[in-house]
Amino acid sequence: MPNQNIKILHIDSNHPLLWEQLEQAGFQNEADFTSSKSEIEAKIQYYQGIVIRSRFKIDQDFIDKATNLKFIARVGAGLESIDCDYAEAKGIHLIAAPEGNCNAVGEHALGMLLSLMNKLNRADRLVRQGQWIREGNRGYELEGKTVGIIGYGNMGKSFAKKLRGFDVTVLCYDILPNVGDANARQVSLAELQAKAEVLSLHIPWTPETDKMVNAPFIDAFAHPFWLINTSRGKNVLTDDLVAALESGKILGAGLDVLEYEKLSFENLFIDTEKPKAFEYLLQAENVLLTPHIAGWTFESHKKLAQTIVDKIVAFYEQN
């Protein structure tokens, strides 16, 4: 087989089809899910490819030690855990799979929005507590609203597609020109802020998007609005989000990601006091929180793996 001399190191577990199909294509797979970053660095020169999720960052020191690396494949949508500029300067091909979980993200974003607007989580909790409160759980309809989407790539387009049939106006803003389609009209950021009553973020975390949703950004909206963030937590300044929730400028927030996330968010607050803004989010009835699972469905688990396999195979077929 032409790929039999290409060794790929897998440092995170993934859907088994990824391993199986790479093996069938002739690649040599090796797994190491437990070694430390320094231990991986000590042997990375023996591999032509590495498959990762989010166990640790691929920085310049790592790349310098990966003297034979031809590609880095991340089984996920973003590449922010990789020093992309440095890797590309070293001739390393970067692979991600935003196509693999965009449908899951679109459905999750819509589910969060509908739950918030109809107070489904609050109503469910109160009924379980024996409180049959109808007026206090009166909701809002999505029909007739203007939905603004910032970031109109795979994820944003998926969310817009899900909105078809709700009789809403969908606007999108993106730094790239001519990305609008039949599901969303591309507009300037100023027009989106003037018209939107719902805002959904579908952007990567970059220096340009870091803490983009802050007080001046929020204040620029002409209408109170619902906020959905299934992108990256650091795109939203939580202190300013809480202030907007308290003032009513933001009517409710569905957050699948948080500013405080680290590679292992589960252990973030064990030995430290929770930030006050985070404490507010935990108590707020108009806030819906999920643990970075928007793209984490049973179906997307398989789709992400298949996308990575297809791109690795295509890379070697072209080279």
PDB file of C-alpha atoms in Angstrom:
ATOM      1  CA  MET A   1       0.000   0.000   0.000  1.00  0.00           C
ATOM      2  CA  PRO A   2       1.332   3.492  -0.822  1.00  0.00           C
ATOM      3  CA  ASN A   3       0.647   4.838   2.685  1.00  0.00           C
ATOM      4  CA  GLN A   4       2.268   2.010   4.637  1.00  0.00           C
ATOM      5  CA  ASN A   5       5.285   4.085   5.683  1.00  0.00           C
ATOM      6  CA  ILE A   6       3.170   6.927   7.046  1.00  0.00           C
ATOM      7  CA  LYS A   7       2.833   6.747  10.821  1.00  0.00           C
ATOM      8  CA  ILE A   8      -0.037   8.596  12.499  1.00  0.00           C
ATOM      9  CA  LEU A   9      -0.147   9.232  16.244  1.00  0.00           C
ATOM     10  CA  HIS A  10      -3.595   9.486  17.845  1.00  0.00           C
ATOM     11  CA  ILE A  11      -3.470  11.297  21.193  1.00  0.00           C
ATOM     12  CA  ASP A  12      -7.244  11.419  21.817  1.00  0.00           C
ATOM     13  CA  SER A  13      -9.901   8.755  21.401  1.00  0.00           C
ATOM     14  CA  ASN A  14     -12.371   9.165  18.554  1.00  0.00           C
ATOM     15  CA  HIS A  15     -15.004   7.179  16.717  1.00  0.00           C
ATOM     16  CA  PRO A  16     -13.456   3.800  15.798  1.00  0.00           C
ATOM     17  CA  LEU A  17     -14.122   4.277  12.084  1.00  0.00           C
ATOM     18  CA  LEU A  18     -11.333   6.859  11.988  1.00  0.00           C
ATOM     19  CA  TRP A  19      -8.727   4.312  13.030  1.00  0.00           C
ATOM     20  CA  GLU A  20     -10.266   1.492  10.982  1.00  0.00           C
ATOM     21  CA  GLN A  21     -10.491   3.406   7.722  1.00  0.00           C
ATOM     22  CA  LEU A  22      -7.007   4.884   8.022  1.00  0.00           C
ATOM     23  CA  GLU A  23      -5.704   1.376   8.610  1.00  0.00           C
ATOM     24  CA  GLN A  24      -7.607   0.116   5.565  1.00  0.00           C
ATOM     25  CA  ALA A  25      -6.020   2.915   3.532  1.00  0.00           C
ATOM     26  CA  GLY A  26      -2.590   1.619   4.508  1.00  0.00           C
ATOM     27  CA  PHE A  27      -1.565   4.099   7.213  1.00  0.00           C
ATOM     28  CA  GLN A  28       0.174   2.950  10.407  1.00  0.00           C
ATOM     29  CA  ASN A  29      -1.870   3.984  13.449  1.00  0.00           C
ATOM     30  CA  GLU A  30      -0.446   4.335  16.937  1.00  0.00           C
ATOM     31  CA  ALA A  31      -2.328   5.545  20.000  1.00  0.00           C
ATOM     32  CA  ASP A  32      -1.144   7.314  23.138  1.00  0.00           C
ATOM     33  CA  PHE A  33      -3.993   8.737  25.201  1.00  0.00           C
ATOM     34  CA  THR A  34      -2.147   9.020  28.513  1.00  0.00           C
ATOM     35  CA  SER A  35       1.388  10.380  28.049  1.00  0.00           C
ATOM     36  CA  SER A  36       2.184  13.947  29.022  1.00  0.00           C
ATOM     37  CA  LYS A  37       2.874  16.610  26.447  1.00  0.00           C
ATOM     38  CA  SER A  38       6.625  16.381  27.092  1.00  0.00           C
ATOM     39  CA  GLU A  39       6.497  12.604  26.643  1.00  0.00           C
ATOM     40  CA  ILE A  40       4.684  13.029  23.332  1.00  0.00           C
ATOM     41  CA  GLU A  41       7.230  15.654  22.266  1.00  0.00           C
ATOM     42  CA  ALA A  42      10.045  13.193  22.948  1.00  0.00           C
ATOM     43  CA  LYS A  43       8.799  10.843  20.238  1.00  0.00           C
ATOM     44  CA  ILE A  44       6.821  13.037  17.831  1.00  0.00           C
ATOM     45  CA  GLN A  45       9.736  13.123  15.351  1.00  0.00           C
ATOM     46  CA  TYR A  46       8.895   9.533  14.421  1.00  0.00           C
ATOM     47  CA  TYR A  47       5.455  10.421  13.027  1.00  0.00           C
ATOM     48  CA  GLN A  48       4.246  11.989   9.801  1.00  0.00           C
ATOM     49  CA  GLY A  49       0.778  12.786  11.151  1.00  0.00           C
ATOM     50  CA  ILE A  50      -0.971  13.469  14.435  1.00  0.00           C
ATOM     51  CA  VAL A  51      -4.698  13.323  15.212  1.00  0.00           C
ATOM     52  CA  ILE A  52      -5.855  15.461  18.134  1.00  0.00           C
ATOM     53  CA  ARG A  53      -8.929  16.854  19.834  1.00  0.00           C
ATOM     54  CA  SER A  54      -8.121  19.191  22.736  1.00  0.00           C
ATOM     55  CA  ARG A  55      -5.791  17.392  25.166  1.00  0.00           C
ATOM     56  CA  PHE A  56      -3.057  20.008  24.894  1.00  0.00           C
ATOM     57  CA  LYS A  57      -1.898  22.878  22.707  1.00  0.00           C
ATOM     58  CA  ILE A  58       0.312  22.324  19.693  1.00  0.00           C
ATOM     59  CA  ASP A  59       2.740  25.231  20.134  1.00  0.00           C
ATOM     60  CA  GLN A  60       6.047  26.237  18.561  1.00  0.00           C
ATOM     61  CA  ASP A  61       8.126  24.026  20.856  1.00  0.00           C
ATOM     62  CA  PHE A  62       6.020  20.999  19.934  1.00  0.00           C
ATOM     63  CA  ILE A  63       6.203  21.799  16.226  1.00  0.00           C
ATOM     64  CA  ASP A  64       9.990  22.262  16.383  1.00  0.00           C
ATOM     65  CA  LYS A  65      10.324  18.733  17.767  1.00  0.00           C
ATOM     66  CA  ALA A  66       7.972  17.308  15.099  1.00  0.00           C
ATOM     67  CA  THR A  67      10.616  17.301  12.416  1.00  0.00           C
ATOM     68  CA  ASN A  68       8.855  14.821  10.119  1.00  0.00           C
ATOM     69  CA  LEU A  69       5.272  15.939  10.663  1.00  0.00           C
ATOM     70  CA  LYS A  70       3.304  16.452   7.451  1.00  0.00           C
ATOM     71  CA  PHE A  71      -0.162  17.095   8.894  1.00  0.00           C
ATOM     72  CA  ILE A  72      -2.064  17.872  12.076  1.00  0.00           C
ATOM     73  CA  ALA A  73      -5.701  16.779  12.047  1.00  0.00           C
ATOM     74  CA  ARG A  74      -8.057  18.084  14.712  1.00  0.00           C
ATOM     75  CA  VAL A  75     -11.299  16.155  15.130  1.00  0.00           C
ATOM     76  CA  GLY A  76     -13.377  19.272  15.660  1.00  0.00           C
ATOM     77  CA  ALA A  77     -14.358  22.524  14.034  1.00  0.00           C
ATOM     78  CA  GLY A  78     -11.614  24.907  15.143  1.00  0.00           C
ATOM     79  CA  LEU A  79      -7.825  25.031  15.117  1.00  0.00           C
ATOM     80  CA  GLU A  80      -7.228  27.548  17.912  1.00  0.00           C
ATOM     81  CA  SER A  81      -5.314  24.977  19.982  1.00  0.00           C
ATOM     82  CA  ILE A  82      -2.655  24.956  17.242  1.00  0.00           C
ATOM     83  CA  ASP A  83      -0.122  27.663  16.379  1.00  0.00           C
ATOM     84  CA  CYS A  84      -1.394  27.636  12.813  1.00  0.00           C
ATOM     85  CA  ASP A  85       0.923  30.269  11.357  1.00  0.00           C
ATOM     86  CA  TYR A  86       4.015  28.533  12.684  1.00  0.00           C
ATOM     87  CA  ALA A  87       2.829  25.099  11.589  1.00  0.00           C
ATOM     88  CA  GLU A  88       2.089  26.296   8.072  1.00  0.00           C
ATOM     89  CA  ALA A  89       5.445  28.080   7.924  1.00  0.00           C
ATOM     90  CA  LYS A  90       7.011  24.688   8.640  1.00  0.00           C
ATOM     91  CA  GLY A  91       5.058  23.149   5.769  1.00  0.00           C
ATOM     92  CA  ILE A  92       2.624  21.245   7.981  1.00  0.00           C
ATOM     93  CA  HIS A  93      -0.850  20.773   6.526  1.00  0.00           C
ATOM     94  CA  LEU A  94      -3.709  21.576   8.918  1.00  0.00           C
ATOM     95  CA  ILE A  95      -6.973  19.649   8.862  1.00  0.00           C
ATOM     96  CA  ALA A  96     -10.193  20.369  10.730  1.00  0.00           C
ATOM     97  CA  ALA A  97     -13.752  19.111  10.359  1.00  0.00           C
ATOM     98  CA  PRO A  98     -16.301  21.941  10.681  1.00  0.00           C
ATOM     99  CA  GLU A  99     -18.523  20.134   8.182  1.00  0.00           C
ATOM    100  CA  GLY A 100     -18.749  17.204  10.561  1.00  0.00           C
ATOM    101  CA  ASN A 101     -20.667  18.828  13.399  1.00  0.00           C
ATOM    102  CA  CYS A 102     -22.301  21.876  11.816  1.00  0.00           C
ATOM    103  CA  ASN A 103     -25.726  20.239  11.737  1.00  0.00           C
ATOM    104  CA  ALA A 104     -25.468  19.375  15.425  1.00  0.00           C
ATOM    105  CA  VAL A 105     -24.507  22.965  16.276  1.00  0.00           C
ATOM    106  CA  GLY A 106     -27.362  24.391  14.210  1.00  0.00           C
ATOM    107  CA  GLU A 107     -29.904  22.166  15.940  1.00  0.00           C
ATOM    108  CA  HIS A 108     -28.472  22.896  19.395  1.00  0.00           C
ATOM    109  CA  ALA A 109     -28.562  26.654  18.821  1.00  0.00           C
ATOM    110  CA  LEU A 110     -32.186  26.475  17.710  1.00  0.00           C
ATOM    111  CA  GLY A 111     -33.082  24.271  20.662  1.00  0.00           C
ATOM    112  CA  MET A 112     -31.507  26.718  23.117  1.00  0.00           C
ATOM    113  CA  LEU A 113     -33.321  29.649  21.527  1.00  0.00           C
ATOM    114  CA  LEU A 114     -36.735  27.993  21.618  1.00  0.00           C
ATOM    115  CA  SER A 115     -36.213  26.808  25.178  1.00  0.00           C
ATOM    116  CA  LEU A 116     -35.255  30.303  26.345  1.00  0.00           C
ATOM    117  CA  MET A 117     -38.055  32.100  24.561  1.00  0.00           C
ATOM    118  CA  ASN A 118     -40.680  29.649  25.824  1.00  0.00           C
ATOM    119  CA  LYS A 119     -39.180  29.285  29.325  1.00  0.00           C
ATOM    120  CA  LEU A 120     -39.198  25.512  28.940  1.00  0.00           C
ATOM    121  CA  ASN A 121     -36.490  24.777  31.483  1.00  0.00           C
ATOM    122  CA  ARG A 122     -37.964  27.086  34.108  1.00  0.00           C
ATOM    123  CA  ALA A 123     -41.487  25.760  33.579  1.00  0.00           C
ATOM    124  CA  ASP A 124     -40.298  22.163  33.804  1.00  0.00           C
ATOM    125  CA  ARG A 125     -38.443  22.820  37.049  1.00  0.00           C
ATOM    126  CA  LEU A 126     -41.424  24.557  38.658  1.00  0.00           C
ATOM    127  CA  VAL A 127     -43.867  21.817  37.690  1.00  0.00           C
ATOM    128  CA  ARG A 128     -41.528  19.250  39.233  1.00  0.00           C
ATOM    129  CA  GLN A 129     -41.623  21.369  42.409  1.00  0.00           C
ATOM    130  CA  GLY A 130     -45.423  21.263  42.398  1.00  0.00           C
ATOM    131  CA  GLN A 131     -45.922  24.810  41.090  1.00  0.00           C
ATOM    132  CA  TRP A 132     -48.433  25.132  38.245  1.00  0.00           C
ATOM    133  CA  ILE A 133     -47.630  28.674  37.092  1.00  0.00           C
ATOM    134  CA  ARG A 134     -49.002  29.668  33.713  1.00  0.00           C
ATOM    135  CA  GLU A 135     -48.798  33.463  33.539  1.00  0.00           C
ATOM    136  CA  GLY A 136     -45.287  33.519  34.980  1.00  0.00           C
ATOM    137  CA  ASN A 137     -44.162  31.156  32.260  1.00  0.00           C
ATOM    138  CA  ARG A 138     -45.750  32.949  29.326  1.00  0.00           C
ATOM    139  CA  GLY A 139     -43.307  32.764  26.420  1.00  0.00           C
ATOM    140  CA  TYR A 140     -42.455  34.546  23.195  1.00  0.00           C
ATOM    141  CA  GLU A 141     -42.878  33.402  19.604  1.00  0.00           C
ATOM    142  CA  LEU A 142     -39.992  33.333  17.175  1.00  0.00           C
ATOM    143  CA  GLU A 143     -42.228  34.141  14.205  1.00  0.00           C
ATOM    144  CA  GLY A 144     -41.790  37.665  12.886  1.00  0.00           C
ATOM    145  CA  LYS A 145     -38.488  38.265  14.662  1.00  0.00           C
ATOM    146  CA  THR A 146     -35.232  39.313  13.004  1.00  0.00           C
ATOM    147  CA  VAL A 147     -32.385  36.922  13.694  1.00  0.00           C
ATOM    148  CA  GLY A 148     -28.793  38.090  13.343  1.00  0.00           C
ATOM    149  CA  ILE A 149     -25.987  35.612  12.765  1.00  0.00           C
ATOM    150  CA  ILE A 150     -22.367  36.647  13.196  1.00  0.00           C
ATOM    151  CA  GLY A 151     -20.054  34.263  11.399  1.00  0.00           C
ATOM    152  CA  TYR A 152     -21.577  32.716   8.303  1.00  0.00           C
ATOM    153  CA  GLY A 153     -19.477  29.645   7.676  1.00  0.00           C
ATOM    154  CA  ASN A 154     -20.521  26.035   8.162  1.00  0.00           C
ATOM    155  CA  MET A 155     -22.087  26.624  11.589  1.00  0.00           C
ATOM    156  CA  GLY A 156     -23.863  29.866  10.793  1.00  0.00           C
ATOM    157  CA  LYS A 157     -25.271  28.474   7.573  1.00  0.00           C
ATOM    158  CA  SER A 158     -26.550  25.398   9.395  1.00  0.00           C
ATOM    159  CA  PHE A 159     -28.375  27.520  11.969  1.00  0.00           C
ATOM    160  CA  ALA A 160     -29.901  29.702   9.244  1.00  0.00           C
ATOM    161  CA  LYS A 161     -31.124  26.605   7.432  1.00  0.00           C
ATOM    162  CA  LYS A 162     -32.836  25.414  10.616  1.00  0.00           C
ATOM    163  CA  LEU A 163     -34.723  28.713  10.831  1.00  0.00           C
ATOM    164  CA  ARG A 164     -36.521  28.122   7.542  1.00  0.00           C
ATOM    165  CA  GLY A 165     -40.213  27.652   8.225  1.00  0.00           C
ATOM    166  CA  PHE A 166     -40.268  29.931  11.275  1.00  0.00           C
ATOM    167  CA  ASP A 167     -41.180  33.011   9.217  1.00  0.00           C
ATOM    168  CA  VAL A 168     -38.249  35.046  10.506  1.00  0.00           C
ATOM    169  CA  THR A 169     -35.938  37.503   8.803  1.00  0.00           C
ATOM    170  CA  VAL A 170     -32.346  36.260   8.922  1.00  0.00           C
ATOM    171  CA  LEU A 171     -29.385  38.607   8.575  1.00  0.00           C
ATOM    172  CA  CYS A 172     -25.745  37.566   8.610  1.00  0.00           C
ATOM    173  CA  TYR A 173     -22.494  39.401   9.139  1.00  0.00           C
ATOM    174  CA  ASP A 174     -19.090  37.987   8.199  1.00  0.00           C
ATOM    175  CA  ILE A 175     -15.631  39.385   7.533  1.00  0.00           C
ATOM    176  CA  LEU A 176     -15.668  37.579   4.182  1.00  0.00           C
ATOM    177  CA  PRO A 177     -17.672  39.115   1.329  1.00  0.00           C
ATOM    178  CA  ASN A 178     -20.473  37.426  -0.587  1.00  0.00           C
ATOM    179  CA  VAL A 179     -21.258  34.629   1.865  1.00  0.00           C
ATOM    180  CA  GLY A 180     -24.987  35.305   2.100  1.00  0.00           C
ATOM    181  CA  ASP A 181     -27.385  32.836   0.532  1.00  0.00           C
ATOM    182  CA  ALA A 182     -31.091  32.047   0.214  1.00  0.00           C
ATOM    183  CA  ASN A 183     -31.311  31.550   3.979  1.00  0.00           C
ATOM    184  CA  ALA A 184     -29.666  34.774   5.156  1.00  0.00           C
ATOM    185  CA  ARG A 185     -28.991  38.223   3.724  1.00  0.00           C
ATOM    186  CA  GLN A 186     -25.480  39.508   4.350  1.00  0.00           C
ATOM    187  CA  VAL A 187     -25.413  42.970   5.913  1.00  0.00           C
ATOM    188  CA  SER A 188     -23.019  45.273   7.691  1.00  0.00           C
ATOM    189  CA  LEU A 189     -22.528  44.856  11.431  1.00  0.00           C
ATOM    190  CA  ALA A 190     -24.251  48.207  11.954  1.00  0.00           C
ATOM    191  CA  GLU A 191     -27.357  47.067  10.083  1.00  0.00           C
ATOM    192  CA  LEU A 192     -27.445  43.803  11.969  1.00  0.00           C
ATOM    193  CA  GLN A 193     -27.247  45.665  15.281  1.00  0.00           C
ATOM    194  CA  ALA A 194     -29.996  48.035  14.167  1.00  0.00           C
ATOM    195  CA  LYS A 195     -32.448  45.262  13.289  1.00  0.00           C
ATOM    196  CA  ALA A 196     -31.688  42.036  15.146  1.00  0.00           C
ATOM    197  CA  GLU A 197     -33.854  40.766  18.013  1.00  0.00           C
ATOM    198  CA  VAL A 198     -31.905  37.518  18.272  1.00  0.00           C
ATOM    199  CA  LEU A 199     -28.126  37.176  17.986  1.00  0.00           C
ATOM    200  CA  SER A 200     -26.354  33.869  17.404  1.00  0.00           C
ATOM    201  CA  LEU A 201     -22.557  33.667  17.364  1.00  0.00           C
ATOM    202  CA  HIS A 202     -20.790  31.233  15.036  1.00  0.00           C
ATOM    203  CA  ILE A 203     -17.256  32.611  14.983  1.00  0.00           C
ATOM    204  CA  PRO A 204     -13.817  31.247  15.912  1.00  0.00           C
ATOM    205  CA  TRP A 205     -11.803  32.669  18.772  1.00  0.00           C
ATOM    206  CA  THR A 206      -9.198  35.028  17.304  1.00  0.00           C
ATOM    207  CA  PRO A 207      -7.563  38.265  18.451  1.00  0.00           C
ATOM    208  CA  GLU A 208     -10.295  40.075  16.509  1.00  0.00           C
ATOM    209  CA  THR A 209     -13.188  38.212  18.153  1.00  0.00           C
ATOM    210  CA  ASP A 210     -11.763  38.043  21.693  1.00  0.00           C
ATOM    211  CA  LYS A 211     -14.341  39.648  24.046  1.00  0.00           C
ATOM    212  CA  MET A 212     -16.118  41.033  20.983  1.00  0.00           C
ATOM    213  CA  VAL A 213     -19.482  40.946  22.761  1.00  0.00           C
ATOM    214  CA  ASN A 214     -18.843  43.635  25.361  1.00  0.00           C
ATOM    215  CA  ALA A 215     -20.752  46.648  26.672  1.00  0.00           C
ATOM    216  CA  PRO A 216     -20.220  48.935  23.640  1.00  0.00           C
ATOM    217  CA  PHE A 217     -21.094  46.085  21.275  1.00  0.00           C
ATOM    218  CA  ILE A 218     -24.269  45.272  23.208  1.00  0.00           C
ATOM    219  CA  ASP A 219     -25.283  48.911  23.548  1.00  0.00           C
ATOM    220  CA  ALA A 220     -25.078  49.320  19.769  1.00  0.00           C
ATOM    221  CA  PHE A 221     -28.141  47.080  19.335  1.00  0.00           C
ATOM    222  CA  ALA A 222     -31.306  49.061  18.798  1.00  0.00           C
ATOM    223  CA  HIS A 223     -33.551  46.392  20.344  1.00  0.00           C
ATOM    224  CA  PRO A 224     -33.328  44.172  23.397  1.00  0.00           C
ATOM    225  CA  PHE A 225     -32.232  40.775  22.110  1.00  0.00           C
ATOM    226  CA  TRP A 226     -31.729  37.103  22.898  1.00  0.00           C
ATOM    227  CA  LEU A 227     -28.130  35.888  22.759  1.00  0.00           C
ATOM    228  CA  ILE A 228     -27.039  32.394  21.722  1.00  0.00           C
ATOM    229  CA  ASN A 229     -23.355  31.468  21.872  1.00  0.00           C
ATOM    230  CA  THR A 230     -22.296  28.072  20.553  1.00  0.00           C
ATOM    231  CA  SER A 231     -18.960  29.390  19.265  1.00  0.00           C
ATOM    232  CA  ARG A 232     -16.225  30.123  21.800  1.00  0.00           C
ATOM    233  CA  GLY A 233     -16.610  31.354  25.367  1.00  0.00           C
ATOM    234  CA  LYS A 234     -13.961  34.053  25.180  1.00  0.00           C
ATOM    235  CA  ASN A 235     -15.891  35.800  22.418  1.00  0.00           C
ATOM    236  CA  VAL A 236     -18.219  37.155  25.135  1.00  0.00           C
ATOM    237  CA  LEU A 237     -17.158  39.304  28.097  1.00  0.00           C
ATOM    238  CA  THR A 238     -19.221  37.723  30.856  1.00  0.00           C
ATOM    239  CA  ASP A 239     -19.230  40.744  33.177  1.00  0.00           C
ATOM    240  CA  ASP A 240     -20.797  42.871  30.434  1.00  0.00           C
ATOM    241  CA  LEU A 241     -23.222  40.100  29.507  1.00  0.00           C
ATOM    242  CA  VAL A 242     -24.443  39.954  33.107  1.00  0.00           C
ATOM    243  CA  ALA A 243     -24.878  43.732  33.216  1.00  0.00           C
ATOM    244  CA  ALA A 244     -26.977  43.527  30.032  1.00  0.00           C
ATOM    245  CA  LEU A 245     -29.074  40.698  31.478  1.00  0.00           C
ATOM    246  CA  GLU A 246     -29.692  42.764  34.608  1.00  0.00           C
ATOM    247  CA  SER A 247     -30.692  45.831  32.593  1.00  0.00           C
ATOM    248  CA  GLY A 248     -32.911  43.852  30.220  1.00  0.00           C
ATOM    249  CA  LYS A 249     -30.914  44.765  27.118  1.00  0.00           C
ATOM    250  CA  ILE A 250     -30.238  41.060  26.716  1.00  0.00           C
ATOM    251  CA  LEU A 251     -33.518  39.212  27.273  1.00  0.00           C
ATOM    252  CA  GLY A 252     -31.919  35.830  27.813  1.00  0.00           C
ATOM    253  CA  ALA A 253     -28.744  33.952  26.987  1.00  0.00           C
ATOM    254  CA  GLY A 254     -28.124  30.414  25.790  1.00  0.00           C
ATOM    255  CA  LEU A 255     -24.477  29.624  26.424  1.00  0.00           C
ATOM    256  CA  ASP A 256     -22.907  26.370  25.325  1.00  0.00           C
ATOM    257  CA  VAL A 257     -19.468  27.858  25.978  1.00  0.00           C
ATOM    258  CA  LEU A 258     -18.074  30.052  28.731  1.00  0.00           C
ATOM    259  CA  GLU A 259     -15.329  32.630  29.008  1.00  0.00           C
ATOM    260  CA  TYR A 260     -13.849  30.635  31.887  1.00  0.00           C
ATOM    261  CA  GLU A 261     -13.313  27.429  29.918  1.00  0.00           C
ATOM    262  CA  LYS A 262      -9.925  25.787  29.864  1.00  0.00           C
ATOM    263  CA  LEU A 263      -8.877  22.546  28.227  1.00  0.00           C
ATOM    264  CA  SER A 264     -10.311  20.818  31.296  1.00  0.00           C
ATOM    265  CA  PHE A 265     -13.211  23.001  32.404  1.00  0.00           C
ATOM    266  CA  GLU A 266     -14.457  20.318  34.788  1.00  0.00           C
ATOM    267  CA  ASN A 267     -11.759  21.183  37.326  1.00  0.00           C
ATOM    268  CA  LEU A 268     -11.752  24.953  36.932  1.00  0.00           C
ATOM    269  CA  PHE A 269     -13.405  25.980  40.192  1.00  0.00           C
ATOM    270  CA  ILE A 270     -12.501  23.185  42.612  1.00  0.00           C
ATOM    271  CA  ASP A 271      -9.920  25.184  44.548  1.00  0.00           C
ATOM    272  CA  THR A 272     -10.886  28.713  43.558  1.00  0.00           C
ATOM    273  CA  GLU A 273     -13.856  30.968  44.120  1.00  0.00           C
ATOM    274  CA  LYS A 274     -16.274  31.214  41.245  1.00  0.00           C
ATOM    275  CA  PRO A 275     -16.297  34.617  39.493  1.00  0.00           C
ATOM    276  CA  LYS A 276     -19.317  36.702  40.498  1.00  0.00           C
ATOM    277  CA  ALA A 277     -20.522  36.882  36.909  1.00  0.00           C
ATOM    278  CA  PHE A 278     -20.493  33.111  36.665  1.00  0.00           C
ATOM    279  CA  GLU A 279     -22.406  32.832  39.946  1.00  0.00           C
ATOM    280  CA  TYR A 280     -25.032  35.105  38.414  1.00  0.00           C
ATOM    281  CA  LEU A 281     -25.343  32.914  35.342  1.00  0.00           C
ATOM    282  CA  LEU A 282     -25.817  29.849  37.546  1.00  0.00           C
ATOM    283  CA  GLN A 283     -28.788  31.464  39.308  1.00  0.00           C
ATOM    284  CA  ALA A 284     -30.413  33.376  36.426  1.00  0.00           C
ATOM    285  CA  GLU A 285     -33.683  31.923  35.160  1.00  0.00           C
ATOM    286  CA  ASN A 286     -33.251  33.497  31.734  1.00  0.00           C
ATOM    287  CA  VAL A 287     -29.890  31.808  31.163  1.00  0.00           C
ATOM    288  CA  LEU A 288     -29.482  28.322  29.706  1.00  0.00           C
ATOM    289  CA  LEU A 289     -26.099  26.631  30.125  1.00  0.00           C
ATOM    290  CA  THR A 290     -24.715  23.524  28.440  1.00  0.00           C
ATOM    291  CA  PRO A 291     -21.152  22.092  28.736  1.00  0.00           C
ATOM    292  CA  HIS A 292     -19.752  22.728  25.244  1.00  0.00           C
ATOM    293  CA  ILE A 293     -21.861  19.973  23.679  1.00  0.00           C
ATOM    294  CA  ALA A 294     -23.510  21.795  20.770  1.00  0.00           C
ATOM    295  CA  GLY A 295     -21.471  19.820  18.260  1.00  0.00           C
ATOM    296  CA  TRP A 296     -21.219  16.713  20.459  1.00  0.00           C
ATOM    297  CA  THR A 297     -23.934  14.359  19.243  1.00  0.00           C
ATOM    298  CA  PHE A 298     -23.794  10.655  18.501  1.00  0.00           C
ATOM    299  CA  GLU A 299     -24.170  11.485  14.816  1.00  0.00           C
ATOM    300  CA  SER A 300     -21.514  14.188  14.771  1.00  0.00           C
ATOM    301  CA  HIS A 301     -19.079  11.862  16.569  1.00  0.00           C
ATOM    302  CA  LYS A 302     -19.173   9.672  13.485  1.00  0.00           C
ATOM    303  CA  LYS A 303     -19.362  12.508  10.948  1.00  0.00           C
ATOM    304  CA  LEU A 304     -16.316  14.264  12.428  1.00  0.00           C
ATOM    305  CA  ALA A 305     -14.254  11.094  12.198  1.00  0.00           C
ATOM    306  CA  GLN A 306     -15.361  10.422   8.635  1.00  0.00           C
ATOM    307  CA  THR A 307     -14.521  13.975   7.586  1.00  0.00           C
ATOM    308  CA  ILE A 308     -11.003  13.680   9.032  1.00  0.00           C
ATOM    309  CA  VAL A 309     -10.393  10.338   7.307  1.00  0.00           C
ATOM    310  CA  ASP A 310     -11.561  11.708   3.981  1.00  0.00           C
ATOM    311  CA  LYS A 311      -9.312  14.769   4.271  1.00  0.00           C
ATOM    312  CA  ILE A 312      -6.219  12.792   5.277  1.00  0.00           C
ATOM    313  CA  VAL A 313      -6.703  10.381   2.394  1.00  0.00           C
ATOM    314  CA  ALA A 314      -7.301  13.263  -0.034  1.00  0.00           C
ATOM    315  CA  PHE A 315      -4.172  15.038   1.200  1.00  0.00           C
ATOM    316  CA  TYR A 316      -1.982  12.058   0.338  1.00  0.00           C
ATOM    317  CA  GLU A 317      -3.737  11.440  -2.947  1.00  0.00           C
ATOM    318  CA  GLN A 318      -2.887  15.005  -3.995  1.00  0.00           C
ATOM    319  CA  ASN A 319       0.727  14.843  -2.840  1.00  0.00           C
TER     320      ASN A 319
END
